[in-house]
CSV table of C-alpha atoms in Angstrom, one decimal:
chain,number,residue,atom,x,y,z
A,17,UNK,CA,-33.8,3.1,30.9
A,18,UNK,CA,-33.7,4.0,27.4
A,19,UNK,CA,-31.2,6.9,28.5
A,20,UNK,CA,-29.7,5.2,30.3
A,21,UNK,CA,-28.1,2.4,28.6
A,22,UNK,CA,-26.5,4.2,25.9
A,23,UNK,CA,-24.6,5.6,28.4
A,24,UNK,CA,-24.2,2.4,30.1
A,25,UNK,CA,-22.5,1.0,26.5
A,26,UNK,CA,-19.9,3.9,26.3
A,27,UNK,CA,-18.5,3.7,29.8
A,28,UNK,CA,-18.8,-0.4,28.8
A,29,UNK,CA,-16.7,0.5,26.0
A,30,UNK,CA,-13.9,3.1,27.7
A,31,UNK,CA,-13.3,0.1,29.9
A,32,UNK,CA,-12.4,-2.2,26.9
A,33,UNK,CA,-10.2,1.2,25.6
A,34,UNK,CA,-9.1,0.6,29.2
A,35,UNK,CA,-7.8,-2.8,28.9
A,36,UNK,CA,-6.5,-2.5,25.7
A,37,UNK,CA,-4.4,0.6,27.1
A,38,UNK,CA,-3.7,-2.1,29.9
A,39,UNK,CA,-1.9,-5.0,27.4
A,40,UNK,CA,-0.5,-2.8,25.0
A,41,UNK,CA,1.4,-0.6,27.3
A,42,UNK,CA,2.1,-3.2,29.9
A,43,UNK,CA,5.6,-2.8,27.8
A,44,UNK,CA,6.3,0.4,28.7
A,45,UNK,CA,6.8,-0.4,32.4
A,46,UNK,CA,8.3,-3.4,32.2
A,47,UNK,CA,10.4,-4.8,28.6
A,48,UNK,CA,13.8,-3.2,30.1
A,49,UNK,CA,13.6,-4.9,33.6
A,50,UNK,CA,12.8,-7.9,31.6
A,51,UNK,CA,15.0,-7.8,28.9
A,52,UNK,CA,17.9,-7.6,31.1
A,53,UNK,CA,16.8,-9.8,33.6
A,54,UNK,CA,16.1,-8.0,36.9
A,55,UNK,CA,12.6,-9.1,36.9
A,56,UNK,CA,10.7,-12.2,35.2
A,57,UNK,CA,8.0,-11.7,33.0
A,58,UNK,CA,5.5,-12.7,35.4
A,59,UNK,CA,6.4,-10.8,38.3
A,60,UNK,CA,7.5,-7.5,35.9
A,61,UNK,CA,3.8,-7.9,35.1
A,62,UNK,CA,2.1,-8.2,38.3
A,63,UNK,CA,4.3,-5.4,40.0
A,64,UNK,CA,3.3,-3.2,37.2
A,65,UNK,CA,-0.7,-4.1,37.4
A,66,UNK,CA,-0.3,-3.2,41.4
A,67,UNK,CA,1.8,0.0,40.7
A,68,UNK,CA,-0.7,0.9,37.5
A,69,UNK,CA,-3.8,0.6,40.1
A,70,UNK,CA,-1.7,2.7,42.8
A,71,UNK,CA,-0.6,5.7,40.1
A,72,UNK,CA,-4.6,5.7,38.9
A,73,UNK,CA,-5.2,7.7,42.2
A,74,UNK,CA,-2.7,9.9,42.6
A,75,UNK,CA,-4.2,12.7,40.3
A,76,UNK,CA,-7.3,13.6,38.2
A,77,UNK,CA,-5.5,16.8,36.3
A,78,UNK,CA,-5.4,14.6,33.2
A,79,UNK,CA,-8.2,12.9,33.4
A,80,UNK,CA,-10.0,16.9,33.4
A,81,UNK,CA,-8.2,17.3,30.7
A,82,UNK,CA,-9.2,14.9,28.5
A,83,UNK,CA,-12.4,15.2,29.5
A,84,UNK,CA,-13.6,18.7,29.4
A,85,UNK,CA,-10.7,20.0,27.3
A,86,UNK,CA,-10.3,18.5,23.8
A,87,UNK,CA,-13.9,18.4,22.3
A,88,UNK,CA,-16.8,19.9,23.2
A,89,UNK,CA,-19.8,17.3,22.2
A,90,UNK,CA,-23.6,18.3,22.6
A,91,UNK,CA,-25.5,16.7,25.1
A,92,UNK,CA,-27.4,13.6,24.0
A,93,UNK,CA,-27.5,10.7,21.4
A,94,UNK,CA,-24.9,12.8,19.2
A,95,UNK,CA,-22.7,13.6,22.0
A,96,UNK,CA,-22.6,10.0,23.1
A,97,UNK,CA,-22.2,8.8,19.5
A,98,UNK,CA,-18.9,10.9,19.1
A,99,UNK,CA,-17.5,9.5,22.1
A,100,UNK,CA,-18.4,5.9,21.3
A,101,UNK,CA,-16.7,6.4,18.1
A,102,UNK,CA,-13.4,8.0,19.5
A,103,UNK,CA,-13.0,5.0,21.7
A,104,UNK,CA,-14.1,2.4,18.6
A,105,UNK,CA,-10.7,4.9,16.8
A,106,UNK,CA,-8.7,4.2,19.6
A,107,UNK,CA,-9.3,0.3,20.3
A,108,UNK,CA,-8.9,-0.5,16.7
A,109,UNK,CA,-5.9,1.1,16.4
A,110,UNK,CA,-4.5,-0.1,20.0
A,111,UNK,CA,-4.9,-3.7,18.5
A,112,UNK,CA,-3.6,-3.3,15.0
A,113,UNK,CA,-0.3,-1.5,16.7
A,114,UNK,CA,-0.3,-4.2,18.9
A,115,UNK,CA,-1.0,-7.4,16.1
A,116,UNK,CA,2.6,-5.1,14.5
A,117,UNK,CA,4.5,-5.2,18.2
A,118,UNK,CA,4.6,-1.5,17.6
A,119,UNK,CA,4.8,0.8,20.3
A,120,UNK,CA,2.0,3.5,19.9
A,121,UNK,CA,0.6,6.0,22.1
A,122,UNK,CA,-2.6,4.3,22.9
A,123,UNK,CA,-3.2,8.2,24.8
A,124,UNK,CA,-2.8,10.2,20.9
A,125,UNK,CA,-5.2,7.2,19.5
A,126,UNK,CA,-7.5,8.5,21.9
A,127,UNK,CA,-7.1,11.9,21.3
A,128,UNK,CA,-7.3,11.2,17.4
A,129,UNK,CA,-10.5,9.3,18.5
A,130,UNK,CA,-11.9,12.3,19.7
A,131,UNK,CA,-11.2,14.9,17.4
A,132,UNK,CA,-12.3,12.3,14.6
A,133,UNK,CA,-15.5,11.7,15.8
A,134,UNK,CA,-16.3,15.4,16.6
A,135,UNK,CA,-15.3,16.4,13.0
A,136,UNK,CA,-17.2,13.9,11.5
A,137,UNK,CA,-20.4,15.7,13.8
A,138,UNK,CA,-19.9,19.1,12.6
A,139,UNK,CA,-18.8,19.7,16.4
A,140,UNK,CA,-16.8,21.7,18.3
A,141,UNK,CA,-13.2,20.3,18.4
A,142,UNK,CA,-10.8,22.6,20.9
A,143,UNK,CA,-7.8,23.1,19.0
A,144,UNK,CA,-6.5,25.2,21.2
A,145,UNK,CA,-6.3,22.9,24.1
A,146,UNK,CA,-4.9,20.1,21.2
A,147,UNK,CA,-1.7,22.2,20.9
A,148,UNK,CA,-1.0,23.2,24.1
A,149,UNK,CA,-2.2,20.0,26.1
A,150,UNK,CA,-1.5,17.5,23.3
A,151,UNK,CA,0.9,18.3,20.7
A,152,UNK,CA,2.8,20.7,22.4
A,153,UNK,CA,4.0,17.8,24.8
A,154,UNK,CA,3.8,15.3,22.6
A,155,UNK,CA,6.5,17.0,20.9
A,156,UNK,CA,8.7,17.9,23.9
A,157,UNK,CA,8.5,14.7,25.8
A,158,UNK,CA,10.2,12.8,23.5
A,159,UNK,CA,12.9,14.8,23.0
A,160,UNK,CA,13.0,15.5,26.6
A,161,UNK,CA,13.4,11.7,27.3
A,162,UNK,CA,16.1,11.1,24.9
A,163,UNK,CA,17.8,13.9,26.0
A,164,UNK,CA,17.8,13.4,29.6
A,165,UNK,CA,18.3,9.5,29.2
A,166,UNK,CA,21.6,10.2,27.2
A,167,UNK,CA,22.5,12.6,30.4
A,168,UNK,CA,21.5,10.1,32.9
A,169,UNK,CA,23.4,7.5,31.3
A,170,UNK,CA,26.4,9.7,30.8
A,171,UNK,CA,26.0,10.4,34.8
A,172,UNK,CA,25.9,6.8,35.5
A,173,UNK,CA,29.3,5.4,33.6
A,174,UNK,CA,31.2,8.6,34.9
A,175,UNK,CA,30.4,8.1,38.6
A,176,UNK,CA,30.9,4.2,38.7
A,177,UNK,CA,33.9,4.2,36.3
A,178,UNK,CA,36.0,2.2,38.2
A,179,UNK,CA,33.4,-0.4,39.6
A,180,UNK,CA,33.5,-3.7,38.9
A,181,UNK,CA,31.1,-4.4,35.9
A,182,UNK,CA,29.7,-7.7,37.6
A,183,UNK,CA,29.1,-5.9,40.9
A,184,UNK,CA,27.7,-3.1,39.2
A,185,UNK,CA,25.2,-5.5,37.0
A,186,UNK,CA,23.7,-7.1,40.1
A,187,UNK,CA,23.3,-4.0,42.0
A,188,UNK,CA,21.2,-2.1,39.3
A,189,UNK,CA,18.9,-4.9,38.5
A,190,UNK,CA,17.7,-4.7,42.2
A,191,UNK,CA,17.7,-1.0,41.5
A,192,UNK,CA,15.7,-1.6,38.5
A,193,UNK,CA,12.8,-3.1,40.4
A,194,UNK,CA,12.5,0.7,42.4
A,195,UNK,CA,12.6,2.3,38.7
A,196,UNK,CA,10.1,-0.3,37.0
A,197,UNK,CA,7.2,0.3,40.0
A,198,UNK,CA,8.2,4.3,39.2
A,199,UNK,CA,7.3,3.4,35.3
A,200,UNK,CA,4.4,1.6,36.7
A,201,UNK,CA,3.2,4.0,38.9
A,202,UNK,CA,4.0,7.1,35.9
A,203,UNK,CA,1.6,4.5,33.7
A,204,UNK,CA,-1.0,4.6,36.1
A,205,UNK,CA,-1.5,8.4,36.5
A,206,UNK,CA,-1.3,9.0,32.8
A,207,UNK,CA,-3.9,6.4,31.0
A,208,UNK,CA,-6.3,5.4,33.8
A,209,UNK,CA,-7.0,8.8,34.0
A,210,UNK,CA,-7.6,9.6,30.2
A,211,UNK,CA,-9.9,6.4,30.6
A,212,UNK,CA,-11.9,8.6,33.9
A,213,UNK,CA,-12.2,11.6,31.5
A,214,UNK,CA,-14.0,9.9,28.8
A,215,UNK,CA,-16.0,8.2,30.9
A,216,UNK,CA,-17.3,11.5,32.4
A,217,UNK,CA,-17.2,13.1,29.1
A,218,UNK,CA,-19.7,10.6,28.6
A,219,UNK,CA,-22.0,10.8,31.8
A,220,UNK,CA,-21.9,14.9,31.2
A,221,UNK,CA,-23.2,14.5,27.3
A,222,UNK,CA,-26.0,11.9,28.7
A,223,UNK,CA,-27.2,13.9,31.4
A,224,UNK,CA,-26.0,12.2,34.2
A,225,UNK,CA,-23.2,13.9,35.8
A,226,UNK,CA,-22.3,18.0,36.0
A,227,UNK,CA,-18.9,19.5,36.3
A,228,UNK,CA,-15.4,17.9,35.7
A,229,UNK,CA,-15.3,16.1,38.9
A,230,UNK,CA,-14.6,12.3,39.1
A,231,UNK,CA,-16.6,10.3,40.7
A,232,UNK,CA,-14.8,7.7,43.1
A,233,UNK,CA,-16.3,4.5,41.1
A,234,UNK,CA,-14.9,6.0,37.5
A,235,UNK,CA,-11.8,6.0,39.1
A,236,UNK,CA,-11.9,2.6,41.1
A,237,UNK,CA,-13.0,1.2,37.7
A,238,UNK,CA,-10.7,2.8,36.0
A,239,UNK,CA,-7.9,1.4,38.0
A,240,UNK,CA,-9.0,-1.6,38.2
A,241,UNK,CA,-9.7,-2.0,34.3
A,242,UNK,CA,-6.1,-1.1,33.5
A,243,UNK,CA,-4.4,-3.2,35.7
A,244,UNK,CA,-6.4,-6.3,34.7
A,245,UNK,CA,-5.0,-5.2,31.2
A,246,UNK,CA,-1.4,-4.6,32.1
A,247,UNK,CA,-1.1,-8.4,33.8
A,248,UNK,CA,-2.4,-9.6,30.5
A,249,UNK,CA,0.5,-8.7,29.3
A,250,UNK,CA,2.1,-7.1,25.8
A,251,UNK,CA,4.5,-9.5,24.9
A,252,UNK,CA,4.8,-8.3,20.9
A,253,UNK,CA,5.4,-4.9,22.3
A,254,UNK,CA,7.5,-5.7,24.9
A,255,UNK,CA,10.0,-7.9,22.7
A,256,UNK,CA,10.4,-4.3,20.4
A,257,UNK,CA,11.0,-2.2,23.0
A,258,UNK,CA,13.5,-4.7,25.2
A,259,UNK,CA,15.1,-6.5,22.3
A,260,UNK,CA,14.8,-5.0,18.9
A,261,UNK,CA,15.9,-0.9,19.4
A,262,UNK,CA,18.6,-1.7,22.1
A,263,UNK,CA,20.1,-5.0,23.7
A,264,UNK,CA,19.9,-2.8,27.5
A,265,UNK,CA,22.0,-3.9,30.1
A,266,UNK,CA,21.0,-3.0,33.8
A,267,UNK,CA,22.2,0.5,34.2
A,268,UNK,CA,20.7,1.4,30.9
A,269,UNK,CA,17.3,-0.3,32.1
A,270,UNK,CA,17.5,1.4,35.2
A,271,UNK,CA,18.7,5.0,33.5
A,272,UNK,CA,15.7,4.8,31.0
A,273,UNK,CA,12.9,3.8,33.1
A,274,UNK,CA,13.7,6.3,36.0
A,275,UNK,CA,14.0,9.3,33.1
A,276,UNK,CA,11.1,8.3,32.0
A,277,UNK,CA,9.1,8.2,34.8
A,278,UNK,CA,10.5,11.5,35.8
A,279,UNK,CA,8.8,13.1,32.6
A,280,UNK,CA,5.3,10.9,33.4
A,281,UNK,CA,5.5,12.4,37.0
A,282,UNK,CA,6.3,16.5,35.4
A,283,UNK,CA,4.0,16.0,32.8
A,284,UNK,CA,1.0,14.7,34.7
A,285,UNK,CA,1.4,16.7,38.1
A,286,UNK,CA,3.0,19.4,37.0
A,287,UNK,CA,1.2,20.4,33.8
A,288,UNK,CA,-1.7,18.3,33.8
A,289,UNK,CA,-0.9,17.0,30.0
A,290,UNK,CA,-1.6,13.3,28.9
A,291,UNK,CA,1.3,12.2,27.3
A,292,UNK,CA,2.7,9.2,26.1
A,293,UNK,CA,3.9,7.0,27.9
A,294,UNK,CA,4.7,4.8,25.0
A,295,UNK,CA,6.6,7.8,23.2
A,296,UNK,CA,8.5,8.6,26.4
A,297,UNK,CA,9.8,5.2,27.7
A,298,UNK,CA,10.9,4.8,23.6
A,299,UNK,CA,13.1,8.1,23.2
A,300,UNK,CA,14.8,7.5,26.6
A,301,UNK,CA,15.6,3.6,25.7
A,302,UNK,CA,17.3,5.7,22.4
A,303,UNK,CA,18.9,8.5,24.9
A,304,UNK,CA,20.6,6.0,26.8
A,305,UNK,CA,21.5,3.3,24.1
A,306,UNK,CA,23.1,6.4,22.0
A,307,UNK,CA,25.9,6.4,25.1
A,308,UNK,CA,27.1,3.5,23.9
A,309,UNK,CA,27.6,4.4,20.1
A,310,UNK,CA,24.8,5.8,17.5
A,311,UNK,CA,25.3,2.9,15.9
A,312,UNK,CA,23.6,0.8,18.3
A,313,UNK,CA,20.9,1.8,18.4
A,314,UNK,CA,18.4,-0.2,15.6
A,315,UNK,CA,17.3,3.4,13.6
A,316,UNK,CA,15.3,1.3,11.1
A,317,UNK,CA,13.1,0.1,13.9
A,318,UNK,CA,13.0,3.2,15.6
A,319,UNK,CA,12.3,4.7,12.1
A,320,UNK,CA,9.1,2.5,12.0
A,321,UNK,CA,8.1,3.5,15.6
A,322,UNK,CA,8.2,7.4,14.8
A,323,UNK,CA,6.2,6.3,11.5
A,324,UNK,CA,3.5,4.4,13.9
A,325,UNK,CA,3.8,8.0,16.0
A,326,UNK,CA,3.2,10.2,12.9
A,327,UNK,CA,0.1,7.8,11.6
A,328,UNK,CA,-2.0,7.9,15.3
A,329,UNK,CA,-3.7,10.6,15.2
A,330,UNK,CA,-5.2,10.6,11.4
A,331,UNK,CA,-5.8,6.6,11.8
A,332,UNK,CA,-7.3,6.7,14.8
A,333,UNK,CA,-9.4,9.7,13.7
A,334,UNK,CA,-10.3,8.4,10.5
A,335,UNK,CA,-11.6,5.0,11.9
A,336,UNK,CA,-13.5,7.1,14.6
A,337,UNK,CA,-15.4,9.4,12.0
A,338,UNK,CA,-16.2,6.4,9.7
A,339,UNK,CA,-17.7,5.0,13.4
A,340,UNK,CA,-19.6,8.1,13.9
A,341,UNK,CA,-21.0,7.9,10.1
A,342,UNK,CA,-22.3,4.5,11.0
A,343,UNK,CA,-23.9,5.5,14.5
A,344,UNK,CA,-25.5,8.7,13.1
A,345,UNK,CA,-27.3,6.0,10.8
A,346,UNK,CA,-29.2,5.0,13.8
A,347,UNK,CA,-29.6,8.1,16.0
């Protein structure tokens, strides 16, 4: 037993990373169906716990990332201290990004977590797999999404040029429910499965699991974790992303979220890299506002949300290695 519950702790404590992850990105899938109306908050929020538990089985590529690909912790107490404090990095940044209403990647603070904790250890941190996995896309997704979202956009008001705007309105907010469950669903494969990676991360460095295969009630949990979290809702968040960059009307809503999923789907499948979610839902709301005029988009608050970006990694790592300073105290 004594082996056994420190192990027992840290998969307690992915699944609080879990719901946080849940709550504060709950906005990525639903603020533009909300803000313009398609959906209210209660059922934007339910649809997107169902859609987040659907997406967390749909692939465990990212999930192998994160969990044999980033750090490489020794087995034991030490191994399970670095992961302990990587998710202690990532929940305390989750909520003070979240006590802001700014949208952060809840999927970097858990990288920065990780690479924290293992520095702190004198371990071995795979920089390697941090470029190409990590910053690599972290670096072209956004750019990806608010260059395909100004494209889409563009597509949009060129092919319905001559409908009636009222018609039009109505038609893409019941189009926006199909492109809000494809956020949802996007959310689902990305960050439950960085949740199933640490957690296995953690039963390899205690001795009770081999190989980067996910057990079926890592991932059940998972699932389940992240969609209790996403109905719980992220209203701050949600408000900055709806309301504060952009006022979106319906084919905006519906041009940013199915961009964005597009990229969640690419990334995920395709490449197997855990992106943001946050980071991609964000430069696609700017891609597609930007059709209207570069003024309207708010640039001072997206300004603060690149500086919340830039700040993940090193805050998230710094609160993690002061975490692993503390454990090693008692190990």
């Amino acid at each position: 037993m004594e082996g056994l519950l420190p192990v027992v702790l840290v998969v307690i404590l992915a699944m609080g990373f879990n719901y946080t992850n849940g709550f504060h990105d709950a906005a990525n899938a639903i603020a533009t169906s909300v803000s313009t109306r398609a959906l209210t908050p209660r059922v934007a929020l339910a649809m997107a716990a169902f859609f987040n538990l659907i997406g967390a089985f749909l692939g465990t590529g990212v999930a192998k990332t994160v969990g044999s690909g980033i750090i490489d912790p020794p087995e034991g107490m030490t191994g399970l201290a670095i992961v302990a404090a990587a998710l202690v990095g990532a929940i305390g940044w989750n909520l003070l990004t979240w006590w802001y209403g700014l949208p952060s990647s809840s999927s970097h603070a858990l990288i920065g977590g990780m690479a924290g904790g293992s520095l702190a250890a004198g371990t071995t941190v795979l920089w390697d797999g941090i470029l190409w996995k990590i910053v690599i896309p972290m670096l072209v997704s956004p750019i990806a999404g608010m260059i395909l979202g100004f494209l889409a956009m563009t597509a949009i008001l060129w092919i319905f040029r001559n409908g009636h705007p009222g018609k039009m309105s109505r038609n893409f907010r019941h189009a926006q429910t199909v492109s809000a469950a494809a956020m949802a669903l996007g959310h689902g494969l990305q960050d439950a499965a960085k949740t199933m990676g640490i957690v296995v991360l953690a039963l390899v460095v205690g001795g009770y699991h081999e190989g980067d295969s996910i057990p079926l009630w890592v991932t059940v949990s998972s699932a389940l974790v992240i969609s209790a979290g996403t109905y719980a809702g992220g209203w701050r968040i949600m408000r900055t992303l709806g309301r504060r960059i952009i006022h979106l009307d319906p084919p905006q809503g519906f041009a940013a979220e199915s961009v964005a999923a597009s990229v969640l789907y690419i990334a995920g499948m395709g490449f197997q890299a855990p992106i943001s979610t946050t980071h991609t839902i964000t430069s696609a709301i700017m891609g597609v506002g930007a059709t209207r005029r570069l003024s309207a988009v708010r640039w001072g608050v997206a300004g603060n949300i690149v500086g919340a970006w830039v700040l993940t990694f090193p805050g998230a790592g710094i609160v993690a290695a002061v975490t692993y300073w503390l454990l090693a105290l008692f190990i």
